[in-house]
Short mmCIF file of C-alpha atoms and ligand atoms in Angstrom, two decimals:
data_model
loop_
_atom_site.label_atom_id
_atom_site.label_comp_id
_atom_site.label_asym_id
_atom_site.label_seq_id
_atom_site.Cartn_x
_atom_site.Cartn_y
_atom_site.Cartn_z
CA MET A 1 -28.76 2.45 58.83
CA VAL A 2 -30.67 0.96 55.93
CA PRO A 3 -32.50 4.12 54.83
CA ARG A 4 -29.19 5.88 54.43
CA MET A 5 -27.72 3.01 52.45
CA SER A 6 -30.81 3.02 50.29
CA GLU A 7 -30.02 6.56 49.17
CA LYS A 8 -26.73 5.44 47.67
CA ALA A 9 -28.21 3.53 44.73
CA SER A 10 -31.46 3.12 42.84
CA VAL A 11 -33.03 2.00 39.56
CA THR A 12 -35.28 4.53 37.80
CA HIS A 13 -38.45 3.88 35.82
CA ARG A 14 -36.44 4.50 32.68
CA GLY A 15 -33.95 1.80 33.61
CA ALA A 16 -31.05 3.94 34.83
CA ILE A 17 -28.96 2.31 37.57
CA LEU A 18 -27.96 5.23 39.81
CA LEU A 19 -24.76 4.76 41.81
CA GLY A 20 -23.59 7.32 44.36
CA LYS A 21 -23.99 11.01 43.55
CA ASN A 22 -22.74 11.12 40.00
CA ILE A 23 -23.34 8.01 37.95
CA ALA A 24 -26.20 6.65 35.85
CA CYS A 25 -25.55 3.26 34.22
CA ASP A 26 -27.32 1.79 31.20
CA ALA A 27 -30.02 4.46 30.72
CA PHE A 28 -30.21 8.24 30.64
CA ASP A 29 -30.84 10.19 33.83
CA GLU A 30 -30.81 13.98 33.83
CA SER A 31 -29.58 14.27 37.44
CA LYS A 32 -26.23 12.54 36.89
CA PRO A 33 -23.20 14.05 35.13
CA LEU A 34 -21.61 10.69 34.26
CA ARG A 35 -23.16 7.96 32.10
CA VAL A 36 -21.80 4.42 32.04
CA VAL A 37 -22.55 1.84 29.35
CA THR A 38 -21.78 -1.56 30.93
CA HIS A 39 -21.98 -3.37 27.56
CA ALA A 40 -23.31 -3.11 24.03
CA HIS A 41 -26.65 -4.91 24.38
CA ALA A 42 -29.60 -2.69 23.39
CA ASP A 43 -31.28 -2.76 26.82
CA HIS A 44 -28.12 -1.26 28.31
CA MET A 45 -27.85 1.57 25.79
CA VAL A 46 -31.19 3.13 26.71
CA GLY A 47 -31.27 6.88 25.98
CA LEU A 48 -27.61 6.87 24.98
CA ARG A 49 -28.04 9.63 22.41
CA GLN A 50 -29.49 11.87 25.11
CA SER A 51 -26.68 10.99 27.56
CA LEU A 52 -24.09 11.86 24.94
CA LYS A 53 -25.75 15.22 24.46
CA SER A 54 -26.37 16.11 28.13
CA CYS A 55 -23.82 14.29 30.29
CA GLU A 56 -20.35 15.57 31.00
CA ARG A 57 -18.82 12.24 30.13
CA THR A 58 -19.89 8.77 28.99
CA LEU A 59 -17.73 5.92 30.26
CA MET A 60 -17.31 2.46 28.71
CA THR A 61 -14.58 -0.04 27.91
CA LYS A 62 -12.68 0.25 24.64
CA ALA A 63 -14.22 -3.02 23.43
CA THR A 64 -17.74 -1.74 24.13
CA LYS A 65 -16.93 1.46 22.24
CA ASP A 66 -15.70 -0.57 19.27
CA MET A 67 -18.86 -2.70 19.38
CA ILE A 68 -21.12 0.38 19.40
CA ASP A 69 -19.13 1.93 16.55
CA VAL A 70 -20.07 -1.02 14.32
CA MET A 71 -23.56 -1.61 15.71
CA ARG A 72 -24.60 2.04 15.29
CA SER A 73 -22.03 4.03 13.33
CA PRO A 74 -18.60 5.48 14.09
CA LEU A 75 -20.27 8.89 14.11
CA PHE A 76 -22.77 7.97 16.81
CA LEU A 77 -20.43 8.21 19.83
CA MET A 78 -18.90 11.39 18.45
CA GLY A 79 -22.12 13.06 19.60
CA GLY A 80 -20.62 13.36 23.09
CA MET A 81 -17.57 13.11 25.31
CA VAL A 82 -16.72 9.39 25.51
CA GLU A 83 -13.98 8.17 27.83
CA THR A 84 -12.80 4.57 27.59
CA MET A 85 -11.74 2.85 30.83
CA ASP A 86 -9.49 -0.16 31.41
CA PHE A 87 -10.45 -2.81 33.93
CA GLY A 88 -8.97 -2.13 37.36
CA LYS A 89 -8.09 1.51 36.65
CA THR A 90 -9.73 4.03 38.96
CA ILE A 91 -10.88 7.52 38.07
CA GLN A 92 -11.85 10.20 40.53
CA TYR A 93 -14.92 12.39 40.18
CA GLY A 94 -15.54 14.85 43.01
CA ASP A 95 -15.27 12.87 46.24
CA GLU A 96 -16.12 9.55 44.56
CA SER A 97 -13.94 7.08 42.73
CA ILE A 98 -15.05 4.79 39.93
CA THR A 99 -13.47 1.50 38.87
CA PHE A 100 -14.45 -1.04 36.20
CA PHE A 101 -14.09 -4.80 36.76
CA ARG A 102 -14.57 -7.45 34.12
CA ALA A 103 -17.92 -9.21 33.82
CA ASP A 104 -18.14 -12.50 31.94
CA HIS A 105 -21.05 -11.76 29.58
CA ILE A 106 -20.14 -10.42 26.13
CA LEU A 107 -16.94 -8.80 24.92
CA GLY A 108 -16.32 -5.55 26.79
CA ALA A 109 -18.86 -6.13 29.56
CA THR A 110 -18.01 -4.50 32.87
CA GLN A 111 -19.08 -4.28 36.49
CA VAL A 112 -18.95 -0.85 38.12
CA LEU A 113 -17.60 -0.04 41.58
CA VAL A 114 -18.17 3.39 43.13
CA GLU A 115 -16.45 4.24 46.41
CA ASP A 116 -18.01 7.28 48.02
CA ALA A 117 -16.81 9.89 50.52
CA GLU A 118 -17.78 7.59 53.42
CA ALA A 119 -15.69 4.78 51.90
CA LYS A 120 -18.82 2.76 51.14
CA ARG A 121 -18.61 0.39 48.21
CA ILE A 122 -21.49 0.65 45.77
CA VAL A 123 -21.41 -2.06 43.09
CA PHE A 124 -23.41 -2.73 39.94
CA THR A 125 -22.79 -6.16 38.43
CA GLY A 126 -24.15 -5.42 34.95
CA ASP A 127 -25.05 -8.66 33.15
CA PHE A 128 -22.78 -11.54 34.12
CA ARG A 129 -22.11 -15.26 34.34
CA ILE A 130 -20.97 -16.20 37.81
CA GLU A 131 -18.37 -18.78 36.68
CA ASN A 132 -15.76 -16.32 35.37
CA THR A 133 -16.79 -13.03 36.93
CA PRO A 134 -14.82 -11.69 39.91
CA VAL A 135 -17.17 -11.13 42.84
CA LEU A 136 -16.71 -7.66 44.37
CA TYR A 137 -17.26 -6.93 48.05
CA SER A 138 -20.00 -4.36 48.44
CA ASP A 139 -21.98 -2.34 50.96
CA VAL A 140 -24.74 -1.65 48.45
CA LEU A 141 -25.11 -4.11 45.58
CA VAL A 142 -27.22 -3.59 42.47
CA ILE A 143 -27.54 -6.92 40.70
CA GLU A 144 -29.07 -7.97 37.39
CA ALA A 145 -32.13 -10.22 37.73
CA THR A 146 -32.66 -11.75 34.29
CA TYR A 147 -33.01 -15.23 35.78
CA GLY A 148 -34.16 -13.99 39.18
CA HIS A 149 -37.06 -16.42 39.38
CA PRO A 150 -36.66 -19.79 41.18
CA THR A 151 -37.83 -21.59 38.02
CA CYS A 152 -34.73 -20.27 36.23
CA ARG A 153 -32.36 -22.94 37.52
CA ARG A 154 -30.35 -24.99 35.07
CA SER A 155 -30.71 -28.54 36.17
CA PHE A 156 -28.39 -30.09 33.56
CA GLY A 157 -24.84 -30.65 34.65
CA ILE A 158 -23.48 -31.64 31.24
CA ASP A 159 -21.13 -29.59 29.15
CA VAL A 160 -23.31 -27.41 26.91
CA LYS A 161 -20.36 -26.40 24.74
CA ALA A 162 -19.49 -30.01 23.92
CA SER A 163 -23.13 -30.75 23.13
CA LEU A 164 -23.24 -27.75 20.80
CA VAL A 165 -20.11 -28.89 18.97
CA ASN A 166 -21.56 -32.40 18.52
CA LEU A 167 -24.80 -30.99 17.21
CA VAL A 168 -23.05 -28.75 14.67
CA ASP A 169 -20.95 -31.73 13.58
CA LYS A 170 -24.09 -33.75 13.05
CA GLY A 171 -25.74 -30.91 11.12
CA LEU A 172 -22.76 -30.42 8.82
CA LYS A 173 -23.35 -33.95 7.48
CA THR A 174 -26.62 -32.61 6.01
CA GLY A 175 -25.02 -29.42 4.57
CA THR A 176 -25.11 -25.85 5.84
CA VAL A 177 -25.84 -25.29 9.52
CA TYR A 178 -27.57 -22.03 10.49
CA VAL A 179 -26.91 -20.68 13.98
CA PHE A 180 -29.11 -17.91 15.39
CA GLY A 181 -28.23 -15.83 18.43
CA TYR A 182 -27.52 -12.34 19.75
CA HIS A 183 -24.46 -10.17 19.20
CA GLY A 184 -21.66 -11.31 21.44
CA LYS A 185 -23.00 -14.79 21.88
CA LEU A 186 -22.68 -15.61 18.17
CA GLN A 187 -19.00 -14.72 18.38
CA GLU A 188 -18.60 -16.87 21.49
CA ILE A 189 -20.02 -19.78 19.49
CA MET A 190 -17.62 -19.12 16.61
CA GLN A 191 -14.79 -19.31 19.13
CA ILE A 192 -16.13 -22.54 20.67
CA LEU A 193 -16.47 -24.21 17.25
CA HIS A 194 -13.09 -22.96 16.10
CA LYS A 195 -11.40 -24.30 19.24
CA ALA A 196 -13.17 -27.63 18.71
CA LYS A 197 -11.54 -27.84 15.28
CA ILE A 198 -14.65 -27.35 13.20
CA THR A 199 -12.78 -26.22 10.11
CA VAL A 200 -15.58 -25.51 7.61
CA PRO A 201 -16.01 -21.87 6.54
CA PHE A 202 -18.03 -19.59 8.80
CA ILE A 203 -20.34 -17.13 7.07
CA ALA A 204 -22.04 -14.04 8.48
CA PRO A 205 -24.03 -11.06 7.19
CA GLU A 206 -22.57 -7.55 7.40
CA ARG A 207 -23.41 -6.56 11.00
CA VAL A 208 -22.53 -9.93 12.55
CA PHE A 209 -19.33 -9.94 10.48
CA GLN A 210 -18.30 -6.50 11.74
CA VAL A 211 -19.02 -7.34 15.38
CA SER A 212 -16.94 -10.50 14.91
CA LYS A 213 -14.03 -8.45 13.58
CA VAL A 214 -14.18 -6.29 16.72
CA CYS A 215 -14.10 -9.46 18.85
CA GLU A 216 -11.09 -10.65 16.86
CA LYS A 217 -9.33 -7.33 17.38
CA HIS A 218 -9.81 -7.76 21.13
CA GLY A 219 -8.29 -11.22 21.24
CA MET A 220 -11.09 -13.66 20.43
CA ASN A 221 -10.51 -16.26 17.76
CA VAL A 222 -13.55 -16.48 15.53
CA GLY A 223 -12.11 -18.77 12.88
CA HIS A 224 -12.22 -18.35 9.11
CA LEU A 225 -15.11 -15.95 8.64
CA MET A 226 -16.57 -14.82 5.31
CA LEU A 227 -19.07 -12.12 4.52
CA SER A 228 -22.36 -13.58 3.24
CA THR A 229 -22.29 -11.29 0.20
CA GLU A 230 -18.93 -12.61 -1.02
CA ARG A 231 -19.20 -14.77 -4.14
CA GLU A 232 -17.70 -17.85 -2.53
CA ALA A 233 -19.99 -17.57 0.49
CA LYS A 234 -23.08 -17.12 -1.67
CA GLN A 235 -22.15 -20.22 -3.61
CA LEU A 236 -21.67 -22.30 -0.45
CA LEU A 237 -25.07 -21.25 0.84
CA GLU A 238 -26.86 -21.74 -2.47
CA THR A 239 -25.49 -25.27 -2.86
CA ASN A 240 -26.17 -26.17 0.80
CA SER A 241 -22.50 -27.03 1.27
CA PRO A 242 -21.02 -27.79 4.71
CA CYS A 243 -20.42 -24.42 6.37
CA VAL A 244 -21.83 -22.61 9.40
CA ALA A 245 -23.92 -19.47 8.81
CA PHE A 246 -24.28 -17.14 11.79
CA TYR A 247 -27.31 -14.87 11.88
CA HIS A 248 -28.83 -12.53 14.43
CA MET A 249 -31.89 -13.94 16.21
CA GLU A 250 -34.13 -11.45 14.38
CA SER A 251 -33.42 -13.25 11.08
CA GLN A 252 -34.53 -16.64 12.33
CA ASN A 253 -37.76 -16.57 10.31
CA LYS A 254 -36.10 -15.16 7.20
CA VAL A 255 -33.11 -17.33 6.30
CA GLY A 256 -32.13 -20.99 6.25
CA LEU A 257 -35.72 -22.13 6.63
CA ASP A 258 -35.10 -25.55 5.05
CA ASN A 259 -31.68 -26.08 6.58
CA PHE A 260 -30.30 -27.58 9.76
CA ARG A 261 -31.00 -24.85 12.31
CA ILE A 262 -29.74 -24.13 15.81
CA CYS A 263 -31.12 -21.32 17.99
CA VAL A 264 -29.05 -20.45 21.01
CA SER A 265 -31.02 -19.22 24.00
CA GLY A 266 -30.47 -18.89 27.72
CA TRP A 267 -34.17 -19.39 28.43
CA GLU A 268 -33.82 -23.18 28.65
CA PHE A 269 -33.58 -24.82 32.03
CA ASP A 270 -34.41 -28.49 31.65
CA SER A 271 -31.99 -29.74 29.02
CA ALA A 272 -28.91 -28.54 27.18
CA ILE A 273 -30.46 -29.35 23.79
CA ARG A 274 -34.12 -29.40 22.86
CA ARG A 275 -35.39 -30.55 19.49
CA THR A 276 -38.08 -28.21 18.15
CA GLY A 277 -38.49 -29.50 14.59
CA ASP A 278 -37.29 -31.98 12.02
CA LYS A 279 -33.87 -30.31 11.73
CA GLU A 280 -34.30 -27.62 14.34
CA TYR A 281 -32.84 -27.37 17.85
CA ILE A 282 -32.50 -24.97 20.76
CA VAL A 283 -29.19 -25.04 22.63
CA ALA A 284 -29.13 -23.68 26.17
CA LEU A 285 -25.96 -21.62 26.02
CA SER A 286 -26.45 -18.62 28.28
CA ASP A 287 -24.42 -15.50 28.98
CA HIS A 288 -26.26 -14.87 32.26
CA SER A 289 -26.10 -16.49 35.70
CA ASP A 290 -29.08 -18.62 36.57
CA PHE A 291 -31.05 -18.12 39.83
CA ASN A 292 -28.46 -19.99 41.90
CA GLY A 293 -25.58 -18.04 40.32
CA LEU A 294 -27.21 -14.70 41.19
CA LEU A 295 -27.63 -15.80 44.82
CA GLU A 296 -24.04 -17.02 44.90
CA TYR A 297 -22.81 -13.54 43.89
CA VAL A 298 -24.83 -11.94 46.72
CA ARG A 299 -23.53 -14.46 49.26
CA ARG A 300 -19.89 -13.78 48.41
CA SER A 301 -20.26 -10.02 47.95
CA LYS A 302 -21.55 -9.60 51.55
CA PRO A 303 -23.62 -6.43 51.00
CA GLU A 304 -25.70 -4.66 53.61
CA LEU A 305 -28.36 -3.82 51.02
CA VAL A 306 -29.22 -5.39 47.66
CA ILE A 307 -31.21 -3.74 44.88
CA THR A 308 -32.36 -6.09 42.12
CA ASP A 309 -32.80 -4.65 38.61
CA ASN A 310 -36.51 -4.96 38.03
CA PHE A 311 -36.47 -2.89 34.83
CA ARG A 312 -34.96 -5.19 32.22
CA VAL A 313 -36.66 -8.48 33.05
CA SER A 314 -39.37 -8.41 35.70
CA ASN A 315 -37.75 -11.02 37.93
CA GLY A 316 -36.49 -8.54 40.51
CA GLU A 317 -39.19 -9.27 43.10
CA PRO A 318 -38.70 -13.03 43.51
CA LEU A 319 -34.92 -12.57 43.63
CA ALA A 320 -35.16 -9.87 46.33
CA ARG A 321 -37.56 -12.09 48.31
CA GLU A 322 -35.15 -15.03 48.22
CA ILE A 323 -32.19 -12.83 49.26
CA ARG A 324 -34.12 -11.59 52.31
CA LYS A 325 -35.25 -15.08 53.21
CA ARG A 326 -32.02 -16.97 52.64
CA PHE A 327 -29.39 -14.47 53.84
CA GLY A 328 -31.40 -12.07 56.02
CA ILE A 329 -30.02 -9.19 53.93
CA SER A 330 -32.24 -6.19 53.11
CA ALA A 331 -33.23 -6.45 49.46
CA VAL A 332 -35.57 -4.46 47.27
CA ALA A 333 -36.63 -4.75 43.61
CA LEU A 334 -36.53 -1.45 41.70
CA PRO A 335 -38.26 0.13 39.97
CA LYS A 336 -41.50 -0.85 41.67
CA LYS A 337 -43.93 -2.16 39.08
ZN1 ZN B 401 -26.53 -8.25 28.14
#
C-alpha cells in the first residue's frame, strides 16, 4: 500500500513539491505541465521564470499575483500563462482535480488539494499557522517543516500582539520606532498597530509601500501609510518624530541605527519579547506553526503517508520521526540530504 501512495507525491532536490501526475508547487520541475505558487515568499518562487516559459499554466491566487507584480515587475508574470484561482474553486486537468484552500501565512497564501483518478486526496499545506488554517483531510500529506524540530516549541502563552503594541507605544515616547520584518508580516504588523489605535503616521520605503497597497486592495487595513521619500515623511524621520517606519529585514543594518528598533522574527521560542540592545528588541511574531502546530495538522488531517518538506529548512527529518513515533503514520523527509 505505502509504496503506491509514495508515488503520488514527492519533493525534488530543487525544492519542487510534486503532487499527483501534473503539478509542481513552489519550484520548477520539467516533468509537470502545471506550476503552482503557494505564496509570494522567495523560497516558494524558485525557478518561476523557467516555469513561466516551459509550463502550460502557472496557478496562484489573485493576491499572490498582485504581490509578485509589485515585488518583481508587472511584466514578469507576462512571461507565461498565469491563471488565478479562488479559494474553494476546483479546476480539472486530465483525470485530476485541483482546489486551493486558504492558508493563514501571508496575504494570498494557499494550500493545494489534488484529487486523483483513484479519488485519493493529495494535500500540500504550503506555509501556514495552525490557528486559522482549515485542516484538510488527506491520504498523502506534504507538510512544511520550518519549525519541525522539537526545540521549536513556543512556550509562552501570552498574547504576542498585545506585547508588540505595548512595546511600540513605549518606543514612540522616544521618537521614531523602526520595525524590521519580511514582506507580508510587516503588513500584518501595520494592521495590528492600526487596530490597536496607534495613530501616528506609518512610513515605508517603495517596495514595502507597494506590497502594503496590495494588502489594502485585498481587504487589509494598514493604516495611514506614507512613502519614505515624501517630504513630510523625510522630515518626520530626520527629526526623530513619533512615527513607525517599516523596513524589510535586509535593511536592518542600514537604517534607524540610533533609533528604537524592533525586529520581528519567528525564530524565538522562550519569550514573546527579547531585549537585544539598549533600544533594540526582538518580538516573536511568527507566520508559521511551531512544532506542536505541525503535529496537530497531521493528527487532524488523518493521512496514510506524510512527506515533510526537507528542502526549505532542514527540519524535515525530526518532524517525520516524531510523526512515525507519535501517530504510527508512515512519514518521510524529502529530499534526502
Ligand atoms: Zn512563507
